Amino acid sequence: MRRGAVAPALPLALAACTGVQTPLDPYGEQAGRIAGLTWLLFGGGTAIFLLVMGLLALAILAPARLRRGMGSHRFVLLGGIAFPVATLAALLVHTLGVSRALVLPAEAAPLRIEVIGRQYWWEVRYPDAGEGAVTANEIRLPVGREVELLVSSADVIHSLWLPNLHGKIDMIPGRVNRQRFRAGRTGALRGQCAEFCGLQHSFMAFWAVVQEPAEFEAWLARQRAPVPPPASPEAARGMRVFGEAGCGACHAVRGTEWQGRLGPDLSRVGSRLSLAAGALENRHGTLAGWIAGAQDIKPGNSMPAYGRALEGADLLAVATWLEGLR
């Protein structure tokens, strides 16, 4: 490769080591251990590759006397058996130590968060906060506090992966798996379903927002509280249309008669970073577009398209009301 072609590639390679969805930019101790093991494997693999290439060059270019020595039984036993066995054994012991450290609890009473995988979205519950602390497609975390995720599935096998904080964990119907971690700094991190679960698997993402403890507690209090009344006549119209269209049969909105469980809880949908499990940015236009054409945007999901059932003004009114639920 020419030198001029290497320079543009370096920023791209380095950029892959940082960001909101990479195990190489750890936000906590567990992800830091995984990143350290990753760099050890990268470095060790590179060193062994260079060593093998060097020995190959010697076997081809070295004087005959040295090449005969490299073909001796002693050299083969040391380089071909003893060295790999010792290296792999040391790596195994180190890896087992890292694996043990990843599963050992650090606190007796972590913050428990239930995450239920569904085709193709995430239900998130905070059982320690009491009834009503429910959201969707977004996990809020307090910085510096240990968290225990209790993950399960309502349909098929999913896998939750939040690479900046921990490794992958399977979500299996009828079983609850657990994962503990602690975020060391604030930020918005992206997670993903890492097990093929159907047509829209690649669009089954979520955001994890790490906040200061006081900010997190304020957010949690808002989640438990009933939604505020509509702030404008258009929002009031949107709330009425929401009920008339039967949306409450699938969605819950706290403080109202609508307590559906088939779809995401919409009580504070206006405060979330994304719609449709990371498929869209959350703003007024995308809210209306999602309601109108959910099957065009994300075919195969359970949300019907209301583009023909509702007039444009009604669609915009519903989006206005939902956007105000913060």
Short mmCIF file of C-alpha atoms in Angstrom, two decimals:
data_model
loop_
_atom_site.label_atom_id
_atom_site.label_comp_id
_atom_site.label_asym_id
_atom_site.label_seq_id
_atom_site.Cartn_x
_atom_site.Cartn_y
_atom_site.Cartn_z
CA MET A 1 0.00 0.00 0.00
CA ARG A 2 1.27 3.46 -0.89
CA ARG A 3 2.11 5.83 2.00
CA GLY A 4 -0.42 8.36 0.74
CA ALA A 5 -3.19 5.81 1.03
CA VAL A 6 -2.38 5.02 4.65
CA ALA A 7 -2.74 8.56 6.02
CA PRO A 8 -6.45 9.00 5.19
CA ALA A 9 -7.21 5.58 6.70
CA LEU A 10 -5.64 6.35 10.08
CA PRO A 11 -8.34 8.81 11.30
CA LEU A 12 -11.02 6.28 10.35
CA ALA A 13 -9.28 3.51 12.27
CA LEU A 14 -8.79 5.72 15.33
CA ALA A 15 -12.37 7.02 15.17
CA ALA A 16 -13.62 3.44 15.50
CA CYS A 17 -12.07 3.31 18.98
CA THR A 18 -14.33 6.08 20.36
CA GLY A 19 -18.02 6.87 20.16
CA VAL A 20 -21.44 6.05 21.58
CA GLN A 21 -21.47 2.41 20.44
CA THR A 22 -18.03 0.81 20.79
CA PRO A 23 -16.44 -1.44 23.42
CA LEU A 24 -13.16 0.43 22.94
CA ASP A 25 -14.48 3.62 24.60
CA PRO A 26 -15.45 2.27 28.04
CA TYR A 27 -17.75 4.25 30.32
CA GLY A 28 -17.32 1.91 33.27
CA GLU A 29 -15.13 -0.68 34.97
CA GLN A 30 -16.70 -3.71 33.28
CA ALA A 31 -16.36 -2.28 29.79
CA GLY A 32 -12.83 -1.19 30.70
CA ARG A 33 -11.89 -4.80 31.50
CA ILE A 34 -13.35 -5.98 28.20
CA ALA A 35 -11.51 -3.22 26.32
CA GLY A 36 -8.25 -4.14 28.09
CA LEU A 37 -8.66 -7.79 27.08
CA THR A 38 -9.43 -6.69 23.51
CA TRP A 39 -6.27 -4.60 23.27
CA LEU A 40 -4.24 -7.47 24.77
CA LEU A 41 -5.53 -9.80 22.06
CA PHE A 42 -4.88 -7.20 19.34
CA GLY A 43 -1.36 -6.54 20.60
CA GLY A 44 -0.51 -10.18 21.24
CA GLY A 45 -1.87 -11.28 17.90
CA THR A 46 0.15 -8.59 16.13
CA ALA A 47 3.34 -9.54 17.99
CA ILE A 48 2.91 -13.24 17.20
CA PHE A 49 2.18 -12.45 13.54
CA LEU A 50 5.36 -10.37 13.28
CA LEU A 51 7.34 -13.11 15.03
CA VAL A 52 6.06 -15.77 12.62
CA MET A 53 6.75 -13.57 9.60
CA GLY A 54 10.28 -12.93 10.91
CA LEU A 55 10.93 -16.65 11.36
CA LEU A 56 9.56 -17.28 7.87
CA ALA A 57 11.95 -14.71 6.43
CA LEU A 58 14.85 -16.33 8.28
CA ALA A 59 13.83 -19.77 7.01
CA ILE A 60 14.00 -18.45 3.46
CA LEU A 61 16.88 -15.97 3.58
CA ALA A 62 19.14 -17.04 6.46
CA PRO A 63 22.41 -18.92 5.94
CA ALA A 64 22.15 -22.71 5.57
CA ARG A 65 23.58 -23.36 9.04
CA LEU A 66 20.92 -21.25 10.74
CA ARG A 67 18.17 -22.79 8.65
CA ARG A 68 19.30 -26.28 9.65
CA GLY A 69 19.07 -25.22 13.30
CA MET A 70 15.55 -23.95 12.77
CA GLY A 71 14.61 -27.39 11.46
CA SER A 72 15.91 -29.27 14.48
CA HIS A 73 13.63 -31.23 16.82
CA ARG A 74 14.51 -28.94 19.73
CA PHE A 75 13.52 -25.79 17.84
CA VAL A 76 10.25 -27.35 16.67
CA LEU A 77 9.37 -28.57 20.16
CA LEU A 78 10.14 -25.18 21.75
CA GLY A 79 8.65 -22.94 19.06
CA GLY A 80 5.85 -25.18 17.80
CA ILE A 81 4.60 -26.74 21.05
CA ALA A 82 6.03 -25.21 24.22
CA PHE A 83 5.59 -21.55 23.18
CA PRO A 84 1.95 -21.87 21.97
CA VAL A 85 0.93 -23.97 24.99
CA ALA A 86 2.50 -21.53 27.46
CA THR A 87 1.05 -18.49 25.67
CA LEU A 88 -2.48 -19.91 25.39
CA ALA A 89 -2.44 -21.16 28.98
CA ALA A 90 -1.44 -17.72 30.28
CA LEU A 91 -4.13 -16.10 28.12
CA LEU A 92 -6.74 -18.56 29.40
CA VAL A 93 -5.90 -17.83 33.04
CA HIS A 94 -6.05 -14.07 32.40
CA THR A 95 -9.35 -14.35 30.49
CA LEU A 96 -10.95 -16.43 33.25
CA GLY A 97 -9.88 -13.79 35.75
CA VAL A 98 -11.48 -11.04 33.66
CA SER A 99 -14.66 -13.12 33.23
CA ARG A 100 -14.91 -13.70 36.98
CA ALA A 101 -14.46 -10.00 37.71
CA LEU A 102 -17.27 -9.16 35.25
CA VAL A 103 -19.87 -11.22 37.09
CA LEU A 104 -18.95 -10.55 40.73
CA PRO A 105 -21.37 -8.09 42.42
CA ALA A 106 -19.86 -4.98 43.99
CA GLU A 107 -22.91 -3.73 45.92
CA ALA A 108 -25.53 -5.57 47.97
CA ALA A 109 -28.43 -3.40 46.75
CA PRO A 110 -27.92 -2.22 43.16
CA LEU A 111 -30.50 -0.28 41.17
CA ARG A 112 -32.59 -2.95 39.44
CA ILE A 113 -33.84 -2.32 35.91
CA GLU A 114 -36.02 -4.82 34.05
CA VAL A 115 -35.61 -4.90 30.27
CA ILE A 116 -38.02 -7.01 28.22
CA GLY A 117 -37.21 -7.62 24.58
CA ARG A 118 -40.13 -7.59 22.15
CA GLN A 119 -40.32 -7.68 18.37
CA TYR A 120 -39.00 -5.04 17.72
CA TRP A 121 -38.73 -2.75 20.74
CA TRP A 122 -37.64 -2.69 24.39
CA GLU A 123 -39.83 -2.36 27.48
CA VAL A 124 -37.93 -0.88 30.43
CA ARG A 125 -39.17 -1.03 34.03
CA TYR A 126 -37.80 0.26 37.36
CA PRO A 127 -39.31 -2.13 39.96
CA ASP A 128 -37.54 -0.49 42.91
CA ALA A 129 -39.25 2.82 42.12
CA GLY A 130 -42.77 1.48 42.48
CA GLU A 131 -45.63 1.02 40.06
CA GLY A 132 -45.67 3.28 37.03
CA ALA A 133 -41.93 3.68 36.48
CA VAL A 134 -42.06 2.33 32.93
CA THR A 135 -40.54 3.57 29.70
CA ALA A 136 -39.55 2.14 26.32
CA ASN A 137 -36.52 2.01 24.05
CA GLU A 138 -34.46 4.07 26.49
CA ILE A 139 -32.63 3.22 29.72
CA ARG A 140 -31.80 6.01 32.16
CA LEU A 141 -28.94 5.38 34.60
CA PRO A 142 -27.42 7.32 37.50
CA VAL A 143 -23.67 7.82 37.20
CA GLY A 144 -21.56 6.13 39.86
CA ARG A 145 -24.22 3.68 41.06
CA GLU A 146 -24.18 -0.04 40.35
CA VAL A 147 -27.03 -1.20 38.14
CA GLU A 148 -28.41 -4.70 37.72
CA LEU A 149 -30.22 -5.41 34.48
CA LEU A 150 -32.81 -8.19 34.65
CA VAL A 151 -33.38 -9.12 31.02
CA SER A 152 -35.99 -11.42 29.48
CA SER A 153 -37.97 -11.82 26.28
CA ALA A 154 -41.69 -11.78 25.56
CA ASP A 155 -41.44 -13.61 22.23
CA VAL A 156 -38.20 -14.83 20.58
CA ILE A 157 -34.56 -14.83 21.66
CA HIS A 158 -33.03 -11.35 21.70
CA SER A 159 -29.64 -10.17 22.94
CA LEU A 160 -28.97 -6.86 24.67
CA TRP A 161 -25.62 -5.25 23.91
CA LEU A 162 -24.55 -1.94 25.42
CA PRO A 163 -20.87 -2.04 24.36
CA ASN A 164 -19.66 1.07 26.21
CA LEU A 165 -20.78 -0.46 29.52
CA HIS A 166 -20.68 -4.26 29.23
CA GLY A 167 -20.78 -7.28 26.92
CA LYS A 168 -23.74 -8.99 25.29
CA ILE A 169 -26.39 -10.82 27.32
CA ASP A 170 -29.06 -13.12 25.87
CA MET A 171 -32.77 -12.49 26.47
CA ILE A 172 -34.54 -15.85 26.48
CA PRO A 173 -38.32 -16.43 26.77
CA GLY A 174 -39.20 -17.84 30.19
CA ARG A 175 -35.83 -16.99 31.73
CA VAL A 176 -34.40 -13.92 33.50
CA ASN A 177 -30.69 -13.25 32.98
CA ARG A 178 -28.76 -10.69 35.01
CA GLN A 179 -25.95 -8.28 34.25
CA ARG A 180 -24.28 -5.75 36.57
CA PHE A 181 -22.28 -2.66 35.70
CA ARG A 182 -21.53 0.86 36.89
CA ALA A 183 -21.28 3.89 34.60
CA GLY A 184 -18.34 6.13 35.48
CA ARG A 185 -19.26 9.19 33.43
CA THR A 186 -22.36 10.80 31.95
CA GLY A 187 -23.40 10.62 28.34
CA ALA A 188 -25.85 9.14 25.84
CA LEU A 189 -24.85 5.66 24.67
CA ARG A 190 -26.40 3.49 21.97
CA GLY A 191 -27.28 -0.16 22.45
CA GLN A 192 -28.43 -2.80 20.01
CA CYS A 193 -30.12 -6.18 19.77
CA ALA A 194 -27.25 -8.56 18.97
CA GLU A 195 -29.26 -11.72 18.21
CA PHE A 196 -31.19 -12.01 14.95
CA CYS A 197 -34.84 -11.84 15.97
CA GLY A 198 -36.73 -11.24 12.74
CA LEU A 199 -37.31 -8.84 9.88
CA GLN A 200 -36.52 -5.62 11.78
CA HIS A 201 -33.67 -6.94 13.93
CA SER A 202 -31.24 -4.31 12.61
CA PHE A 203 -33.68 -1.56 13.64
CA MET A 204 -34.03 -2.74 17.22
CA ALA A 205 -31.77 -0.30 19.03
CA PHE A 206 -32.06 1.78 22.19
CA TRP A 207 -30.35 4.65 24.02
CA ALA A 208 -28.85 4.52 27.49
CA VAL A 209 -28.64 7.97 29.08
CA VAL A 210 -26.25 8.24 32.03
CA GLN A 211 -27.21 11.17 34.27
CA GLU A 212 -26.14 12.78 37.50
CA PRO A 213 -27.98 11.18 40.47
CA ALA A 214 -30.18 14.21 41.18
CA GLU A 215 -31.13 14.52 37.51
CA PHE A 216 -31.93 10.82 37.35
CA GLU A 217 -34.15 10.98 40.45
CA ALA A 218 -36.05 13.93 38.98
CA TRP A 219 -36.54 11.99 35.73
CA LEU A 220 -37.74 8.93 37.65
CA ALA A 221 -40.26 11.04 39.59
CA ARG A 222 -41.68 12.37 36.31
CA GLN A 223 -42.03 8.82 34.98
CA ARG A 224 -44.20 7.83 37.94
CA ALA A 225 -46.38 10.93 37.80
CA PRO A 226 -49.55 11.20 35.67
CA VAL A 227 -49.13 13.06 32.40
CA PRO A 228 -50.01 16.77 32.42
CA PRO A 229 -53.21 17.99 30.76
CA PRO A 230 -52.97 19.16 27.14
CA ALA A 231 -51.17 22.50 26.88
CA SER A 232 -53.05 23.82 23.83
CA PRO A 233 -56.30 23.29 21.90
CA GLU A 234 -54.39 21.34 19.23
CA ALA A 235 -52.89 19.05 21.89
CA ALA A 236 -56.37 18.55 23.38
CA ARG A 237 -57.63 17.59 19.93
CA GLY A 238 -54.72 15.18 19.56
CA MET A 239 -55.54 13.53 22.88
CA ARG A 240 -59.16 13.10 21.80
CA VAL A 241 -58.16 11.62 18.43
CA PHE A 242 -55.74 9.27 20.21
CA GLY A 243 -58.64 7.82 22.18
CA GLU A 244 -61.09 7.71 19.28
CA ALA A 245 -58.58 5.89 17.06
CA GLY A 246 -58.20 3.12 19.65
CA CYS A 247 -54.51 3.79 20.35
CA GLY A 248 -55.07 3.15 24.06
CA ALA A 249 -55.79 -0.51 23.36
CA CYS A 250 -52.07 -1.01 22.75
CA HIS A 251 -50.39 1.90 24.55
CA ALA A 252 -50.43 3.08 28.15
CA VAL A 253 -50.51 6.76 29.16
CA ARG A 254 -50.29 7.29 32.93
CA GLY A 255 -53.10 9.25 34.49
CA THR A 256 -55.57 8.32 31.72
CA GLU A 257 -57.91 5.40 31.05
CA TRP A 258 -55.48 4.01 28.47
CA GLN A 259 -53.39 1.21 29.95
CA GLY A 260 -52.54 -1.00 26.96
CA ARG A 261 -49.51 -3.29 27.19
CA LEU A 262 -49.08 -4.49 23.60
CA GLY A 263 -47.04 -1.47 22.52
CA PRO A 264 -44.57 0.92 24.19
CA ASP A 265 -45.68 3.04 27.13
CA LEU A 266 -46.17 6.57 25.77
CA SER A 267 -46.47 8.44 29.06
CA ARG A 268 -43.29 10.49 28.51
CA VAL A 269 -42.59 9.72 24.87
CA GLY A 270 -41.81 13.37 24.10
CA SER A 271 -38.67 13.25 26.26
CA ARG A 272 -37.11 10.25 24.52
CA LEU A 273 -34.21 10.56 22.10
CA SER A 274 -35.63 8.29 19.41
CA LEU A 275 -38.77 6.67 18.03
CA ALA A 276 -39.42 3.12 16.87
CA ALA A 277 -36.47 1.68 18.84
CA GLY A 278 -33.83 3.95 17.38
CA ALA A 279 -35.17 4.02 13.82
CA LEU A 280 -36.06 7.76 13.89
CA GLU A 281 -35.05 10.89 15.73
CA ASN A 282 -37.79 12.07 18.05
CA ARG A 283 -39.36 15.31 16.84
CA HIS A 284 -42.77 16.57 15.71
CA GLY A 285 -42.41 15.64 12.04
CA THR A 286 -41.10 12.14 12.65
CA LEU A 287 -43.81 11.49 15.24
CA ALA A 288 -46.50 12.34 12.70
CA GLY A 289 -44.71 10.36 10.01
CA TRP A 290 -44.42 7.30 12.23
CA ILE A 291 -48.12 7.36 13.12
CA ALA A 292 -49.05 7.77 9.45
CA GLY A 293 -46.69 5.22 7.93
CA ALA A 294 -45.22 2.91 10.53
CA GLN A 295 -45.29 -0.03 8.11
CA ASP A 296 -43.47 1.94 5.43
CA ILE A 297 -40.76 3.02 7.87
CA LYS A 298 -40.37 -0.31 9.70
CA PRO A 299 -42.19 -3.11 7.85
CA GLY A 300 -43.29 -6.05 9.95
CA ASN A 301 -43.61 -4.24 13.28
CA SER A 302 -46.87 -4.38 15.24
CA MET A 303 -47.81 -0.71 14.76
CA PRO A 304 -50.55 -0.19 12.13
CA ALA A 305 -50.28 2.71 9.71
CA TYR A 306 -52.89 5.45 10.26
CA GLY A 307 -52.14 7.51 7.16
CA ARG A 308 -55.45 6.58 5.53
CA ALA A 309 -57.52 6.28 8.69
CA LEU A 310 -56.78 9.80 9.99
CA GLU A 311 -56.79 13.16 8.29
CA GLY A 312 -53.52 15.11 8.12
CA ALA A 313 -54.67 17.67 10.68
CA ASP A 314 -55.58 14.88 13.13
CA LEU A 315 -52.19 13.20 12.63
CA LEU A 316 -50.40 16.44 13.39
CA ALA A 317 -52.60 17.04 16.44
CA VAL A 318 -51.79 13.60 17.87
CA ALA A 319 -48.08 14.26 17.26
CA THR A 320 -48.41 17.62 19.04
CA TRP A 321 -49.98 15.99 22.10
CA LEU A 322 -47.45 13.18 22.25
CA GLU A 323 -44.54 15.58 21.78
CA GLY A 324 -45.74 17.46 24.84
CA LEU A 325 -45.60 14.39 27.08
CA ARG A 326 -42.23 15.04 28.70
#
